[in-house]
C-alpha cells in the first residue's frame, strides 16, 4: 500500500534490534484518517468472507482493528494481557512471548464474545516472529470459531512469523512487507 510505505519512509524510525517505531501515526500518536484508510484496505481484502468478529490484542492492535470493524460493520474484541494466567471457566487463555520486550505474558479473552458460529479476522499492527498472532490463533481455535485470516499493517518479512503462519495454511494479508533495514533505512519487498 503506497500511502503506508510513504508514511513509513517519511516518519518511521529504525532502532537497534530491528525495531521500527511509527509512533507519530500508529503506535503512540494516532492519525484517525490515516488509520481509517488502513482499516478500509484490510476490510476490502477480506470483504469476500462473511466475517462476524475481529480479534486483536491490546494495546497497539486496537486502533487498526476498530477501523476495520467499522468498515466491515462487526464487533471488535481485544485480547487482554496479564502477568499470570487468569483462572476461571469463562476465559480463553494463551501464553505469548514478547519479542520487543523479551518477556512472557498471558493473553485472555472472555468466552462470552467468541463462539463456534463466528468467522474471525485477526488484526494486528506488526508481524515479526509471529508470537502475538499465534496466540490469537490459539484462542480462536479454542473457541471453535473459524479463522478467516490475519490482517497486518507492517510485516517484517525477514522474520519468521509470516512463514510460520502461512505454512499452517492461514491467509495472511500484510499492507506493507519490510525486506530489510539498511543503514537505518527501510527497504520494502515489492
Ligand atoms: P511478534 O509476536 O510477531 O514477534 O510481534 C508482534 C507484536 O510485537 C506486535 O503486536 C507489535 O506490538 C510488536 N512489534 C514487533 N516488532 C515491532 C516493531 O518493529 N515495531 C513496533 N512498534 N512493534 C513491534
Coordinates of C-alpha atoms and ligand atoms in Angstrom, one line a residue:
X1 CA 0.0 0.0 0.0
X2 CA 1.7 3.1 -1.3
X3 CA 0.4 5.6 1.2
X4 CA 1.5 3.4 4.0
X5 CA 5.0 2.9 2.6
X6 CA 5.4 6.6 2.0
X7 CA 4.4 7.4 5.6
X8 CA 6.8 4.8 7.0
X9 CA 9.6 6.2 4.9
X10 CA 8.9 9.7 6.0
X11 CA 8.2 9.2 9.7
X12 CA 9.4 5.7 10.7
X13 CA 12.5 5.4 12.8
X14 CA 14.7 2.3 13.0
X15 CA 16.0 1.3 16.4
X16 CA 18.6 -1.3 17.4
X17 CA 17.2 -4.9 17.4
X18 CA 15.4 -4.4 14.1
X19 CA 12.6 -2.3 15.8
X20 CA 10.7 0.1 13.6
X21 CA 9.0 2.9 15.5
X22 CA 5.9 4.5 13.9
X23 CA 4.9 6.5 17.0
X24 CA 3.8 9.6 15.0
X25 CA 0.8 7.9 13.4
X26 CA 0.2 4.3 14.5
X27 CA 1.7 3.4 17.9
X28 CA 1.6 6.5 20.1
X29 CA 0.0 9.4 18.4
X30 CA -2.8 8.1 16.2
X31 CA -3.8 9.6 12.9
X32 CA -7.5 8.7 12.6
X33 CA -8.0 9.5 9.0
X34 CA -4.9 7.5 8.0
X35 CA -5.8 4.5 10.2
X36 CA -9.3 4.7 8.8
X37 CA -7.8 4.2 5.3
X38 CA -5.7 1.3 6.6
X39 CA -8.8 -0.3 8.1
X40 CA -10.7 0.2 4.9
X41 CA -8.0 -1.6 2.9
X42 CA -7.8 -4.5 5.3
X43 CA -11.6 -4.8 5.2
X44 CA -11.6 -4.7 1.4
X45 CA -9.1 -7.6 1.3
X46 CA -11.4 -9.7 3.4
X47 CA -14.7 -8.5 2.0
X48 CA -15.3 -11.8 0.2
X49 CA -15.5 -13.6 3.6
X50 CA -18.5 -13.4 5.9
X51 CA -16.6 -12.1 8.9
X52 CA -18.6 -11.8 12.1
X53 CA -15.9 -10.8 14.6
X54 CA -12.5 -9.1 14.6
X55 CA -9.9 -10.2 17.2
X56 CA -6.9 -8.2 18.1
X57 CA -4.5 -7.8 21.1
X58 CA -4.1 -4.8 23.3
X59 CA -2.9 -2.1 23.0
X60 CA -1.4 -1.4 19.6
X61 CA -3.7 -3.5 17.5
X62 CA -6.9 -1.8 18.7
X63 CA -6.9 1.3 16.6
X64 CA -6.5 -0.6 13.3
X65 CA -8.9 -3.3 14.4
X66 CA -11.7 -0.8 15.3
X67 CA -11.3 1.0 11.9
X68 CA -11.5 -2.4 10.1
X69 CA -14.5 -3.4 12.2
X70 CA -16.2 -0.1 11.4
X71 CA -15.8 -0.8 7.7
X72 CA -17.0 -4.5 8.0
X73 CA -19.7 -3.5 10.5
X74 CA -18.7 -6.2 13.0
X75 CA -17.7 -6.1 16.7
X76 CA -14.0 -5.9 17.6
X77 CA -12.6 -7.9 20.6
X78 CA -9.2 -7.2 22.0
X79 CA -7.4 -9.9 24.0
X80 CA -6.2 -8.6 27.3
X81 CA -2.6 -9.0 28.6
X82 CA -1.9 -10.3 32.1
X83 CA 1.2 -11.2 34.1
X84 CA -0.2 -14.6 35.1
X85 CA -2.9 -17.0 34.0
X86 CA -6.4 -15.7 34.5
X87 CA -8.3 -18.6 36.1
X88 CA -11.9 -19.3 35.6
X89 CA -14.1 -21.3 33.2
X90 CA -15.3 -18.3 31.3
X91 CA -12.0 -17.3 29.7
X92 CA -9.7 -18.5 26.9
X93 CA -6.1 -18.2 27.9
X94 CA -2.9 -18.5 25.9
X95 CA 0.8 -17.6 26.5
X96 CA 2.7 -15.1 24.3
X97 CA 6.4 -14.2 24.3
X98 CA 7.0 -10.6 23.6
X99 CA 9.8 -10.0 21.0
X100 CA 10.0 -6.3 21.6
X101 CA 10.1 -6.6 25.4
X102 CA 11.7 -10.0 25.8
X103 CA 9.1 -11.2 28.4
X104 CA 6.2 -13.7 28.5
X105 CA 2.7 -12.8 29.3
X106 CA -0.8 -14.4 29.3
X107 CA -3.4 -13.2 26.9
X108 CA -7.1 -13.8 27.6
X109 CA -10.5 -13.3 26.0
X110 CA -13.9 -13.9 27.5
X111 CA -15.8 -16.9 26.2
X112 CA -18.9 -14.6 26.2
X113 CA -17.7 -12.8 23.0
X114 CA -16.4 -15.7 20.8
X115 CA -18.1 -18.9 19.9
X116 CA -18.2 -21.7 17.3
X117 CA -20.5 -19.8 15.0
X118 CA -18.1 -17.0 14.5
X119 CA -15.9 -16.3 11.4
X120 CA -12.9 -14.4 12.7
X121 CA -10.5 -11.9 11.2
X122 CA -7.3 -11.3 13.3
X123 CA -5.8 -7.9 13.1
X124 CA -2.5 -6.5 14.4
X125 CA -0.2 -3.7 13.7
X126 CA 3.1 -5.6 13.4
X127 CA 4.1 -9.2 12.4
X128 CA 7.6 -10.1 13.5
X129 CA 8.3 -13.6 14.9
X130 CA 4.5 -14.3 15.0
X131 CA 4.1 -15.0 18.7
X132 CA 1.3 -12.5 19.1
X133 CA -0.6 -13.8 16.1
X134 CA -0.1 -17.4 17.0
X135 CA -1.5 -16.6 20.5
X136 CA -4.6 -15.1 18.9
X137 CA -4.9 -18.1 16.5
X138 CA -4.7 -20.4 19.5
X139 CA -7.6 -18.5 21.2
X140 CA -9.7 -18.6 18.1
X141 CA -9.1 -22.4 17.8
X142 CA -10.1 -22.9 21.5
X143 CA -13.4 -21.1 20.8
X144 CA -14.2 -23.4 17.9
X145 CA -14.7 -20.4 15.6
X146 CA -13.4 -20.5 12.1
X147 CA -10.4 -18.3 11.3
X148 CA -10.7 -16.4 8.0
X149 CA -7.3 -14.9 8.1
X150 CA -4.9 -12.3 9.5
X151 CA -4.6 -8.7 8.5
X152 CA -1.3 -6.9 9.3
X153 CA -0.2 -3.4 8.8
X154 CA 3.5 -3.9 8.8
X155 CA 5.2 -7.3 8.3
X156 CA 8.9 -7.7 8.9
X157 CA 9.4 -10.1 6.1
X158 CA 12.9 -11.0 7.2
X159 CA 11.5 -12.6 10.3
X160 CA 9.8 -16.0 10.5
X161 CA 6.2 -15.0 11.6
X162 CA 4.7 -14.7 8.2
X163 CA 6.2 -18.0 7.0
X164 CA 5.1 -19.8 10.2
X165 CA 1.5 -18.7 9.8
X166 CA 1.3 -19.3 6.0
X167 CA 2.8 -22.8 6.4
X168 CA -0.3 -23.6 8.6
X169 CA -2.5 -22.6 5.7
X170 CA -3.5 -19.3 7.3
X171 CA -4.2 -16.5 4.9
X172 CA -2.0 -13.5 5.9
X173 CA -2.5 -10.1 4.3
X174 CA 0.1 -7.5 5.1
X175 CA -0.3 -4.0 3.8
X176 CA 3.5 -3.5 3.8
X177 CA 6.3 -6.0 4.0
X178 CA 9.7 -4.9 5.0
X179 CA 12.6 -6.7 3.3
X180 CA 15.4 -5.2 5.4
X181 CA 16.7 -2.3 7.3
X182 CA 19.8 -1.0 5.6
X183 CA 21.7 1.8 7.3
X184 CA 18.6 2.6 9.3
X185 CA 16.6 2.9 6.0
X186 CA 13.5 0.8 5.4
X187 CA 13.6 -1.3 2.3
X188 CA 10.3 -2.8 1.2
X189 CA 9.5 -6.0 -0.7
X190 CA 7.8 -5.2 -4.0
Ligands
LIG1 P1 5.6 -10.9 17.0 O1 4.8 -11.6 18.1 O2 5.1 -11.2 15.7 O3 7.0 -11.1 17.2 O4 5.4 -9.4 17.3 C1 4.1 -8.8 17.2 C2 3.9 -7.7 18.2 O5 5.2 -7.1 18.7 C3 3.1 -6.6 17.7 O6 1.8 -6.7 18.3 C4 3.8 -5.4 18.0 O7 3.2 -4.7 19.0 C5 5.2 -5.8 18.4 N1 6.3 -5.5 17.5 C6 7.1 -6.4 16.8 N2 8.0 -5.8 16.1 C7 7.8 -4.5 16.2 C8 8.5 -3.3 15.6 O8 9.4 -3.4 14.9 N3 7.9 -2.1 16.0 C9 6.9 -2.0 16.8 N4 6.5 -0.7 17.1 N5 6.3 -3.0 17.4 C10 6.7 -4.3 17.1

